[in-house]
């Protein structure tokens, strides 16, 4: 019998290490020599961590337990491991199990199923067979043609055809070429790449091997953000194991071809998600973009032909080679084939990862896989594509998740982050948040991005502080278009997207802030006032808890808040037992 504990970053943050220690302690105490304890990555249900799977001696899954904190371990040990009876109290709910079963997993095929630190488990699942197939009997052209048949598009942003990038690097002459994995995942709320690297690092290495062979590279580089220590640790282990097996290094797979991979830990600059800025960082320079052309496929790392793909793109490659491009293209739509991994975050009930076929309506992802909105509040919008994307409103909830359909809304699929918002989210403040992020992350190389994002942010801050002026909306629109057209790289060119989409779909909220000095979502503190209603019983709790003594009134009589003295801390509302305080 085998106990497998999910130990991705989300599981560890939820207490999986303590759960593991308690299982080991009790198994040793009870002398259960037939039971082993193992680890795996995240299966995607981050909201249910720590997750514990129990497998029988025949390798079949007997039970999946969720939210197994250390105080629940004893019951599972006594009931299941000793008594042979499944502990139904901690089992995964049927609805959540059905959601998992309903996904089509290609990128996440091994996440939550294998120990990412044991190469033998990856090999057992068919790992490295695709690389061996390529190196033993396929030409580079045939590999690229298979990727073309699959229709695989880059999963890191704009969805550029992968085969085209590979072919461009292959056709550029050079004795030295490089293939780079972009694992510099920087979008707020995005954690797809991290989960794949933590749960199935060998799938990315195999994708790099195949891609390196296709373009004629001799070296692969994984550029991963330093804030992902667990991903780096497991990648390092995977690289060492692959070299020991002869899958990396000299004469790999006895093919006569030399290829190796190394890790470069980045400093966490969002702009390094842009290809030329990433290359500059690899070369030891400050991460700043370069003018294109020449493109990286022509002159990239050290001016040599270079191909750059993100983690999810590369994790698809081995599956495509093993199963055929047509099998991949059978999922999704004609122009957006395959599956896509999404990270659900924000005001959604079931936050985590989901891999679904492209073309599924947003509604199915948010309300099906994501379980709907927390506290059953009204769905308002979803931000797709991170700071480079845009807000999609509730009236467009039936939009299919394809590159073309999402682009029509003004957003982008991007790397797959979905920040879900409800009725309590102020869209002006949301635009301000993302502009603040891109302004800080701007490398400052070009004036439009360095100064333009600052000016736009100043206007948004003024509006959310209740100091908006007539003409601010028009000025935001003008600045957005100028920054979009004049910025040098993708960071600046897409920075105005959150503003433009919120102005397009939620212009009334901007007008409310500027002309009526109200925040419809009751989110912007400067525009709020606290009032005590007739429901007040005069208990004096609110007055006693007010830190600035802005509340007055006699015992058993309705109290009053001095709105000029009030600092809007919310202490009065927290302490009131009669729901007698409202925000206007």
Coordinates of C-alpha atoms in Angstrom, one line a residue:
X1 CA 0.0 0.0 0.0
X2 CA 1.2 3.5 -0.9
X3 CA 0.2 6.9 0.6
X4 CA 0.9 9.7 -1.8
X5 CA 0.8 13.3 -0.5
X6 CA 0.4 16.3 -2.8
X7 CA 3.5 18.5 -2.3
X8 CA 3.4 21.3 -4.8
X9 CA 3.8 24.8 -3.4
X10 CA 0.0 25.0 -2.7
X11 CA 0.1 21.7 -0.8
X12 CA 3.1 22.6 1.2
X13 CA 1.6 26.0 2.0
X14 CA -1.5 24.3 3.3
X15 CA 0.5 22.0 5.6
X16 CA 1.4 19.0 3.5
X17 CA 4.8 18.6 5.2
X18 CA 3.2 18.3 8.6
X19 CA 0.7 15.8 7.2
X20 CA 3.5 13.8 5.7
X21 CA 5.5 13.8 9.0
X22 CA 2.4 12.6 10.9
X23 CA 1.8 9.8 8.4
X24 CA 5.4 8.6 8.8
X25 CA 5.2 8.8 12.6
X26 CA 2.0 6.8 12.9
X27 CA 3.0 4.2 10.3
X28 CA 6.3 3.6 12.1
X29 CA 4.5 3.5 15.5
X30 CA 1.9 1.0 14.2
X31 CA 4.7 -1.1 12.5
X32 CA 2.9 -0.9 9.1
X33 CA 5.8 -2.2 7.1
X34 CA 3.7 -2.8 4.0
X35 CA 2.8 1.0 3.7
X36 CA 5.1 3.5 2.1
X37 CA 4.8 7.3 2.0
X38 CA 5.5 9.2 -1.2
X39 CA 5.1 12.7 -2.7
X40 CA 3.6 14.1 -5.9
X41 CA 2.8 17.5 -7.4
X42 CA -0.5 19.4 -7.4
X43 CA -3.5 17.8 -9.2
X44 CA -5.0 21.2 -9.7
X45 CA -7.4 21.3 -6.8
X46 CA -5.5 23.8 -4.8
X47 CA -8.6 24.7 -2.7
X48 CA -8.7 21.1 -1.4
X49 CA -5.0 20.8 -0.2
X50 CA -3.5 18.9 1.4
X51 CA -4.5 16.1 -0.9
X52 CA -3.7 12.5 0.0
X53 CA -4.1 9.5 -2.3
X54 CA -4.0 5.9 -1.1
X55 CA -3.0 3.2 -3.6
X56 CA -3.4 -0.5 -3.2
X57 CA -0.7 -3.1 -3.7
X58 CA -1.9 -3.5 -7.3
X59 CA -1.3 0.2 -8.0
X60 CA -5.0 1.1 -8.2
X61 CA -6.3 4.3 -6.5
X62 CA -8.3 3.2 -3.5
X63 CA -9.2 6.7 -2.1
X64 CA -8.5 10.4 -2.5
X65 CA -8.7 12.3 0.7
X66 CA -8.8 16.1 0.8
X67 CA -8.0 18.8 3.4
X68 CA -6.0 16.2 5.3
X69 CA -4.3 18.3 8.0
X70 CA -2.2 16.6 10.6
X71 CA -5.1 16.3 13.0
X72 CA -7.0 14.1 10.5
X73 CA -4.2 11.7 9.8
X74 CA -4.8 9.3 12.7
X75 CA -8.3 8.6 11.6
X76 CA -7.2 7.7 8.1
X77 CA -4.4 5.5 9.4
X78 CA -6.7 3.7 11.8
X79 CA -9.7 3.3 9.5
X80 CA -8.0 2.8 6.1
X81 CA -4.4 1.6 6.6
X82 CA -5.1 -0.6 9.5
X83 CA -8.9 -1.4 9.3
X84 CA -9.1 -1.5 5.5
X85 CA -12.2 0.8 5.6
X86 CA -12.3 4.0 3.6
X87 CA -12.7 7.1 5.7
X88 CA -15.7 8.7 4.0
X89 CA -15.5 11.9 6.1
X90 CA -12.4 13.1 4.3
X91 CA -13.0 11.8 0.8
X92 CA -13.0 14.2 -2.1
X93 CA -16.6 15.3 -2.8
X94 CA -18.2 13.6 -5.8
X95 CA -18.7 16.9 -7.7
X96 CA -15.0 17.8 -7.4
X97 CA -14.0 14.3 -8.5
X98 CA -16.3 14.6 -11.5
X99 CA -14.7 18.0 -12.4
X100 CA -11.3 16.4 -12.4
X101 CA -12.4 13.4 -14.4
X102 CA -14.1 15.7 -16.9
X103 CA -10.8 17.5 -17.8
X104 CA -8.7 16.5 -20.8
X105 CA -5.1 16.4 -19.4
X106 CA -2.2 16.5 -21.8
X107 CA 0.1 19.1 -20.1
X108 CA -1.0 18.0 -16.7
X109 CA -1.1 14.3 -17.6
X110 CA 1.4 13.3 -14.9
X111 CA 0.9 16.1 -12.3
X112 CA -0.5 14.6 -9.1
X113 CA 0.2 11.1 -10.3
X114 CA 4.0 10.6 -10.3
X115 CA 6.8 11.6 -7.9
X116 CA 8.5 14.4 -9.8
X117 CA 11.8 13.5 -8.2
X118 CA 11.9 10.0 -9.5
X119 CA 12.7 9.6 -13.2
X120 CA 11.6 6.0 -13.2
X121 CA 8.0 7.0 -12.5
X122 CA 8.1 9.3 -15.5
X123 CA 9.6 6.6 -17.7
X124 CA 6.9 4.2 -16.4
X125 CA 4.3 6.5 -17.9
X126 CA 5.9 6.5 -21.3
X127 CA 8.4 9.3 -20.6
X128 CA 11.3 9.8 -23.0
X129 CA 9.9 7.4 -25.5
X130 CA 8.9 10.3 -27.8
X131 CA 12.5 11.7 -27.6
X132 CA 13.9 8.3 -28.5
X133 CA 11.4 8.0 -31.3
X134 CA 12.6 11.3 -32.7
X135 CA 16.3 10.6 -32.4
X136 CA 16.1 7.1 -33.7
X137 CA 14.0 7.5 -36.8
X138 CA 12.7 11.0 -37.6
X139 CA 14.3 14.0 -39.5
X140 CA 14.1 17.5 -38.1
X141 CA 11.7 18.3 -40.9
X142 CA 9.4 15.5 -39.9
X143 CA 9.3 16.6 -36.3
X144 CA 8.4 20.2 -37.3
X145 CA 5.7 18.8 -39.7
X146 CA 4.1 16.8 -36.8
X147 CA 4.0 20.0 -34.7
X148 CA 2.4 21.8 -37.6
X149 CA -0.2 19.1 -38.1
X150 CA -1.0 19.4 -34.4
X151 CA -1.5 23.2 -34.8
X152 CA 0.3 23.8 -31.5
X153 CA 0.4 27.5 -30.8
X154 CA 2.5 29.2 -28.1
X155 CA 0.9 28.9 -24.8
X156 CA 2.7 31.9 -23.2
X157 CA 1.0 34.9 -24.8
X158 CA 0.0 35.7 -28.3
X159 CA -0.4 32.1 -29.5
X160 CA 2.1 32.2 -32.3
X161 CA 2.5 28.9 -34.3
X162 CA 5.2 26.8 -32.7
X163 CA 6.2 25.0 -35.9
X164 CA 6.8 28.4 -37.6
X165 CA 9.2 29.5 -34.8
X166 CA 11.1 26.2 -34.9
X167 CA 11.3 26.2 -38.7
X168 CA 12.7 29.8 -38.7
X169 CA 15.5 28.8 -36.3
X170 CA 16.2 25.6 -38.2
X171 CA 16.5 27.5 -41.5
X172 CA 19.0 30.0 -40.1
X173 CA 22.5 28.9 -40.6
X174 CA 24.8 28.6 -37.6
X175 CA 27.2 26.1 -36.0
X176 CA 25.7 27.0 -32.6
X177 CA 22.0 27.3 -31.8
X178 CA 20.0 27.5 -28.6
X179 CA 16.6 26.5 -27.4
X180 CA 15.2 28.3 -24.4
X181 CA 12.3 27.5 -22.0
X182 CA 10.7 30.7 -20.8
X183 CA 9.6 29.9 -17.2
X184 CA 9.6 33.5 -16.1
X185 CA 5.9 33.4 -15.1
X186 CA 5.1 36.9 -13.9
X187 CA 1.4 37.5 -14.3
X188 CA -0.4 38.2 -11.0
X189 CA -2.6 35.2 -10.3
X190 CA -0.9 32.8 -12.8
X191 CA 0.8 29.6 -11.6
X192 CA 0.5 27.2 -14.5
X193 CA 4.2 26.9 -15.3
X194 CA 5.2 26.6 -11.6
X195 CA 2.8 23.7 -11.1
X196 CA 4.1 21.8 -14.2
X197 CA 7.8 22.3 -13.2
X198 CA 7.0 21.2 -9.7
X199 CA 4.8 18.2 -10.7
X200 CA 6.3 16.9 -14.0
X201 CA 9.7 18.5 -14.8
X202 CA 10.8 15.7 -17.2
X203 CA 7.9 16.6 -19.6
X204 CA 9.5 20.0 -20.1
X205 CA 13.0 18.5 -20.5
X206 CA 11.8 16.0 -23.1
X207 CA 10.1 18.9 -25.0
X208 CA 13.4 20.8 -25.0
X209 CA 15.2 17.7 -26.3
X210 CA 12.8 17.3 -29.2
X211 CA 12.7 21.0 -29.9
X212 CA 16.5 21.2 -29.8
X213 CA 16.8 18.4 -32.3
X214 CA 14.2 20.0 -34.6
X215 CA 16.1 23.4 -34.8
X216 CA 19.6 21.9 -34.6
X217 CA 20.5 23.3 -31.2
X218 CA 23.2 21.8 -28.9
X219 CA 22.2 23.5 -25.7
X220 CA 18.9 24.2 -23.9
X221 CA 18.4 26.7 -21.2
X222 CA 15.5 27.0 -18.7
X223 CA 15.0 30.6 -17.6
X224 CA 13.0 30.3 -14.4
X225 CA 12.2 33.0 -11.9
X226 CA 14.2 32.7 -8.7
X227 CA 10.9 33.0 -6.7
X228 CA 10.2 29.4 -7.6
X229 CA 12.7 27.6 -5.4
X230 CA 10.8 24.3 -5.4
X231 CA 10.5 24.3 -9.2
X232 CA 14.3 24.9 -9.4
X233 CA 15.0 22.2 -6.9
X234 CA 13.0 19.6 -8.8
X235 CA 14.3 20.7 -12.2
X236 CA 17.9 20.3 -10.8
X237 CA 17.1 16.8 -9.7
X238 CA 15.5 15.9 -13.0
X239 CA 18.5 17.2 -15.0
X240 CA 20.9 15.1 -12.9
X241 CA 18.7 12.0 -13.3
X242 CA 18.3 12.5 -17.1
X243 CA 22.1 12.8 -17.5
X244 CA 22.6 9.6 -15.5
X245 CA 20.3 7.8 -17.9
X246 CA 22.1 9.1 -20.9
X247 CA 19.1 11.3 -22.0
X248 CA 21.3 14.5 -21.7
X249 CA 25.0 15.1 -22.4
X250 CA 27.2 13.4 -25.0
X251 CA 25.7 11.0 -27.5
X252 CA 22.2 11.1 -26.0
X253 CA 20.1 8.0 -26.7
X254 CA 23.2 6.6 -28.5
X255 CA 22.2 8.9 -31.4
X256 CA 25.5 10.6 -32.0
X257 CA 23.9 13.9 -31.0
X258 CA 25.2 16.0 -28.1
X259 CA 22.6 18.0 -26.2
X260 CA 22.5 19.3 -22.6
X261 CA 20.3 21.7 -20.6
X262 CA 21.1 24.2 -17.8
X263 CA 19.0 26.4 -15.5
X264 CA 19.2 30.1 -15.3
X265 CA 17.5 31.7 -12.3
X266 CA 16.0 35.1 -13.2
X267 CA 15.7 38.0 -10.9
X268 CA 11.9 38.2 -11.3
X269 CA 11.4 41.1 -13.7
X270 CA 8.1 40.9 -15.5
X271 CA 9.6 42.4 -18.7
X272 CA 11.8 39.3 -19.0
X273 CA 8.8 37.5 -20.3
X274 CA 9.5 39.4 -23.5
X275 CA 11.9 37.3 -25.7
X276 CA 14.7 39.9 -26.3
X277 CA 14.6 41.1 -22.7
X278 CA 15.0 37.5 -21.5
X279 CA 17.9 37.0 -23.9
X280 CA 19.6 40.2 -22.5
X281 CA 19.2 38.8 -19.0
X282 CA 20.7 35.5 -20.0
X283 CA 23.7 37.3 -21.3
X284 CA 24.2 39.0 -18.0
X285 CA 22.7 42.4 -19.0
X286 CA 19.8 44.2 -17.5
X287 CA 16.6 42.7 -18.8
X288 CA 15.6 45.3 -21.4
X289 CA 14.0 44.6 -24.8
X290 CA 15.8 45.0 -28.2
X291 CA 14.4 46.3 -31.4
X292 CA 13.1 43.6 -33.8
X293 CA 14.1 42.6 -36.5
X294 CA 16.4 40.7 -36.2
X295 CA 14.2 38.2 -34.4
X296 CA 15.7 35.7 -32.0
X297 CA 15.4 32.9 -34.6
X298 CA 17.9 35.0 -36.6
X299 CA 20.1 36.6 -33.9
X300 CA 19.2 35.7 -30.4
X301 CA 21.4 34.5 -27.5
X302 CA 24.9 35.7 -28.2
X303 CA 23.7 36.6 -31.7
X304 CA 23.1 33.0 -32.5
X305 CA 19.8 31.5 -33.8
X306 CA 17.6 31.0 -30.8
X307 CA 14.1 29.6 -30.2
X308 CA 12.1 30.5 -27.1
X309 CA 9.0 28.6 -25.9
X310 CA 7.2 28.7 -22.6
X311 CA 6.7 25.8 -20.2
X312 CA 3.2 24.7 -21.2
X313 CA 4.1 24.8 -24.9
X314 CA 7.1 22.4 -24.4
X315 CA 5.1 20.1 -22.1
X316 CA 2.8 19.4 -25.0
X317 CA 5.5 18.3 -27.4
X318 CA 6.3 14.8 -26.2
X319 CA 2.6 13.9 -26.1
X320 CA 2.1 15.2 -29.7
X321 CA 5.1 13.1 -31.0
X322 CA 3.9 10.0 -29.1
X323 CA 0.3 10.3 -30.1
X324 CA 0.5 12.1 -33.4
X325 CA -0.3 15.7 -34.4
X326 CA -3.9 14.7 -35.5
X327 CA -4.7 13.4 -32.1
X328 CA -3.8 16.8 -30.6
X329 CA -5.7 18.7 -33.3
X330 CA -8.8 16.6 -32.5
X331 CA -9.3 18.7 -29.4
X332 CA -10.3 22.3 -29.4
X333 CA -11.2 24.2 -32.6
X334 CA -9.7 24.4 -36.1
X335 CA -7.8 27.6 -35.4
X336 CA -7.2 27.0 -31.7
X337 CA -6.5 23.3 -31.4
X338 CA -5.5 21.3 -28.3
X339 CA -6.1 21.9 -24.7
X340 CA -5.2 24.9 -22.5
X341 CA -4.3 25.1 -18.8
X342 CA -6.0 27.9 -16.8
X343 CA -5.2 29.2 -13.4
X344 CA -8.4 30.2 -11.6
X345 CA -8.0 32.8 -8.9
X346 CA -9.9 35.7 -7.4
X347 CA -13.6 35.5 -6.4
X348 CA -14.1 31.9 -7.6
X349 CA -15.1 29.0 -5.3
X350 CA -12.7 26.4 -6.6
X351 CA -9.4 28.1 -7.2
X352 CA -6.6 26.1 -8.8
X353 CA -5.6 24.6 -12.2
X354 CA -7.8 23.2 -14.9
X355 CA -6.9 21.8 -18.3
X356 CA -9.7 21.9 -20.8
X357 CA -10.1 21.7 -24.6
X358 CA -9.9 25.1 -26.3
X359 CA -13.2 26.4 -27.5
X360 CA -15.1 25.8 -24.2
X361 CA -17.2 28.8 -23.2
X362 CA -15.9 31.0 -20.4
X363 CA -19.1 30.1 -18.5
X364 CA -18.1 26.4 -18.4
X365 CA -14.7 27.2 -17.1
X366 CA -15.7 29.7 -14.4
X367 CA -19.0 28.1 -13.3
X368 CA -18.2 24.5 -14.2
X369 CA -14.6 23.9 -13.3
X370 CA -14.4 26.9 -11.0
X371 CA -17.6 26.1 -9.2
X372 CA -19.0 29.7 -9.6
X373 CA -18.6 32.8 -7.5
X374 CA -17.7 32.8 -3.8
X375 CA -20.7 33.4 -1.5
X376 CA -22.9 33.1 -4.6
X377 CA -22.4 36.8 -5.4
X378 CA -23.0 38.2 -8.8
X379 CA -20.3 37.5 -11.4
X380 CA -19.1 40.8 -12.8
X381 CA -16.0 40.2 -15.0
X382 CA -12.9 38.1 -15.6
X383 CA -9.4 39.5 -16.3
X384 CA -7.7 37.3 -18.8
X385 CA -4.0 37.6 -19.9
X386 CA -2.8 39.3 -16.7
X387 CA -1.7 42.9 -16.9
X388 CA -1.3 42.5 -20.7
X389 CA -4.9 41.3 -21.1
X390 CA -8.2 42.8 -20.4
X391 CA -11.5 42.5 -18.5
X392 CA -14.3 40.5 -20.1
X393 CA -17.8 41.5 -18.7
X394 CA -20.6 39.2 -17.5
X395 CA -22.6 39.7 -20.7
X396 CA -19.8 38.0 -22.7
X397 CA -19.7 34.9 -20.4
X398 CA -20.6 32.7 -23.3
X399 CA -17.5 33.7 -25.3
X400 CA -15.6 30.6 -26.4
X401 CA -12.0 30.4 -25.1
X402 CA -10.1 30.6 -28.3
X403 CA -7.3 33.0 -29.3
X404 CA -9.6 34.7 -31.9
X405 CA -12.8 35.0 -29.8
X406 CA -11.0 36.3 -26.7
X407 CA -9.0 38.8 -28.8
X408 CA -12.3 40.2 -30.1
X409 CA -13.3 41.2 -26.5
X410 CA -10.1 43.2 -26.1
X411 CA -8.5 40.7 -23.8
X412 CA -6.0 37.9 -24.7
X413 CA -5.7 34.2 -23.7
X414 CA -2.2 35.0 -22.6
X415 CA -0.5 32.4 -20.4
X416 CA -3.9 31.3 -19.0
X417 CA -4.5 33.3 -15.8
X418 CA -8.1 34.0 -15.0
X419 CA -8.8 36.6 -12.2
X420 CA -12.5 36.3 -11.5
X421 CA -14.4 39.4 -10.1
X422 CA -17.7 39.8 -8.4
X423 CA -20.1 42.7 -7.7
X424 CA -17.8 44.0 -4.9
X425 CA -14.9 44.6 -7.4
X426 CA -14.4 48.2 -8.6
X427 CA -13.3 48.1 -12.2
X428 CA -11.6 51.5 -12.0
X429 CA -9.6 50.2 -9.1
X430 CA -8.8 47.0 -10.9
X431 CA -7.4 49.0 -13.9
X432 CA -5.4 51.0 -11.4
X433 CA -4.0 47.9 -9.8
X434 CA -2.8 46.4 -13.1
X435 CA -1.4 49.8 -14.3
X436 CA 0.5 50.1 -11.0
X437 CA 2.0 46.7 -11.7
X438 CA 3.1 47.4 -15.2
X439 CA 4.4 50.9 -14.3
X440 CA 6.7 49.3 -11.7
X441 CA 7.8 46.5 -14.0
X442 CA 8.6 48.8 -16.9
X443 CA 12.3 48.7 -17.7
X444 CA 12.2 52.4 -18.6
X445 CA 14.0 52.1 -21.9
X446 CA 11.3 53.9 -24.0
X447 CA 9.5 57.1 -23.1
X448 CA 6.0 56.0 -24.0
X449 CA 6.1 53.1 -21.5
X450 CA 8.3 54.8 -18.8
X451 CA 6.3 58.1 -18.7
X452 CA 3.0 57.1 -20.3
X453 CA 2.2 54.4 -17.7
X454 CA 3.1 56.8 -14.9
X455 CA 0.8 59.5 -16.2
X456 CA -2.1 57.0 -16.7
X457 CA -1.6 55.6 -13.2
X458 CA -1.7 59.2 -11.8
X459 CA -5.1 59.8 -13.4
X460 CA -6.5 56.5 -12.2
X461 CA -5.2 57.1 -8.6
X462 CA -6.8 60.6 -8.7
X463 CA -10.2 59.1 -9.9
X464 CA -10.2 56.4 -7.2
X465 CA -9.3 59.0 -4.6
X466 CA -12.4 61.0 -5.5
X467 CA -10.5 63.7 -7.2
X468 CA -11.4 62.9 -10.8
X469 CA -11.7 65.7 -13.3
X470 CA -13.8 66.4 -16.3
X471 CA -11.9 65.2 -19.3
X472 CA -10.0 62.4 -17.4
X473 CA -11.7 59.7 -19.4
X474 CA -10.8 61.2 -22.7
X475 CA -7.3 61.8 -21.6
X476 CA -6.9 58.2 -20.5
X477 CA -8.2 57.0 -23.9
X478 CA -5.7 59.3 -25.7
X479 CA -2.7 58.3 -23.6
X480 CA -3.7 54.6 -23.9
X481 CA -3.6 54.8 -27.7
X482 CA -0.3 56.7 -27.8
X483 CA 1.4 54.2 -25.4
X484 CA 0.0 51.2 -27.3
X485 CA 1.3 52.6 -30.6
X486 CA 4.6 54.0 -29.4
X487 CA 6.0 51.5 -26.8
X488 CA 8.9 49.4 -27.9
X489 CA 7.9 46.0 -26.6
X490 CA 4.9 44.0 -25.6
X491 CA 4.9 45.2 -22.0
X492 CA 4.2 48.8 -23.0
X493 CA 2.1 48.0 -26.0
X494 CA -0.4 46.0 -23.9
X495 CA -0.2 48.0 -20.6
X496 CA -3.3 50.1 -21.6
X497 CA -5.5 47.0 -22.2
X498 CA -7.0 46.9 -18.7
X499 CA -7.9 50.6 -19.0
X500 CA -9.3 50.3 -22.5
X501 CA -11.4 47.2 -21.7
X502 CA -12.8 48.6 -18.5
X503 CA -13.6 51.9 -20.3
X504 CA -15.3 49.9 -23.0
X505 CA -17.5 47.8 -20.7
X506 CA -17.7 49.7 -17.5
X507 CA -17.5 53.4 -18.5
X508 CA -20.4 54.1 -16.1
X509 CA -18.1 53.3 -13.2
X510 CA -15.6 55.9 -14.3
X511 CA -18.4 58.5 -14.7
X512 CA -19.7 57.6 -11.2
X513 CA -16.3 58.2 -9.7
X514 CA -15.7 61.5 -11.5
X515 CA -19.1 63.2 -11.7
X516 CA -21.1 61.6 -8.8
X517 CA -18.2 60.9 -6.4
X518 CA -19.5 57.4 -5.7
X519 CA -18.0 53.9 -6.1
X520 CA -20.8 51.5 -7.2
X521 CA -18.8 48.5 -5.8
X522 CA -18.3 50.3 -2.5
X523 CA -14.6 49.6 -2.8
X524 CA -12.8 52.9 -3.1
X525 CA -12.3 54.1 0.5
X526 CA -12.1 57.8 -0.4
X527 CA -15.6 57.7 -1.9
X528 CA -17.3 55.9 0.9
X529 CA -19.2 57.2 3.9
X530 CA -20.3 55.2 7.0
X531 CA -23.8 55.8 8.4
X532 CA -25.7 54.3 11.4
X533 CA -29.3 53.3 10.6
X534 CA -32.5 53.1 12.7
X535 CA -31.6 49.5 13.5
X536 CA -29.1 50.8 16.0
X537 CA -30.0 49.8 19.6
X538 CA -27.6 52.2 21.3
X539 CA -25.3 49.4 22.7
X540 CA -22.3 51.8 22.4
X541 CA -20.0 49.0 21.0
X542 CA -19.3 50.9 17.8
X543 CA -18.4 54.1 19.8
X544 CA -16.1 52.1 22.1
X545 CA -14.3 50.5 19.1
X546 CA -13.9 53.6 17.0
X547 CA -10.2 54.6 17.1
X548 CA -10.8 58.3 16.4
X549 CA -13.9 58.7 18.5
X550 CA -16.0 59.8 15.5
X551 CA -19.2 58.1 16.9
X552 CA -21.4 59.8 19.5
X553 CA -24.8 58.9 21.1
X554 CA -26.5 58.0 24.3
X555 CA -27.0 54.5 25.6
X556 CA -30.1 52.8 24.1
X557 CA -30.4 55.6 21.5
X558 CA -29.4 55.8 17.8
X559 CA -25.8 56.8 17.4
X560 CA -24.3 59.2 14.8
X561 CA -21.0 59.1 12.8
X562 CA -19.1 62.3 12.2
X563 CA -18.3 61.7 8.5
X564 CA -15.6 64.4 8.6
X565 CA -13.7 62.7 11.5
X566 CA -14.3 59.1 10.3
X567 CA -11.2 57.4 8.9
X568 CA -13.3 54.6 7.2
X569 CA -11.5 51.8 9.0
X570 CA -14.6 49.7 9.3
X571 CA -14.1 48.9 13.0
X572 CA -17.7 50.1 13.7
X573 CA -19.2 47.7 11.2
X574 CA -17.1 44.8 12.5
X575 CA -18.3 45.4 16.1
X576 CA -22.0 46.0 15.4
X577 CA -24.2 43.1 16.3
X578 CA -27.4 44.6 14.8
X579 CA -26.2 45.2 11.2
X580 CA -27.0 48.9 11.9
X581 CA -24.1 50.4 9.9
X582 CA -24.2 50.8 6.2
X583 CA -21.8 52.1 3.6
X584 CA -23.0 54.7 1.1

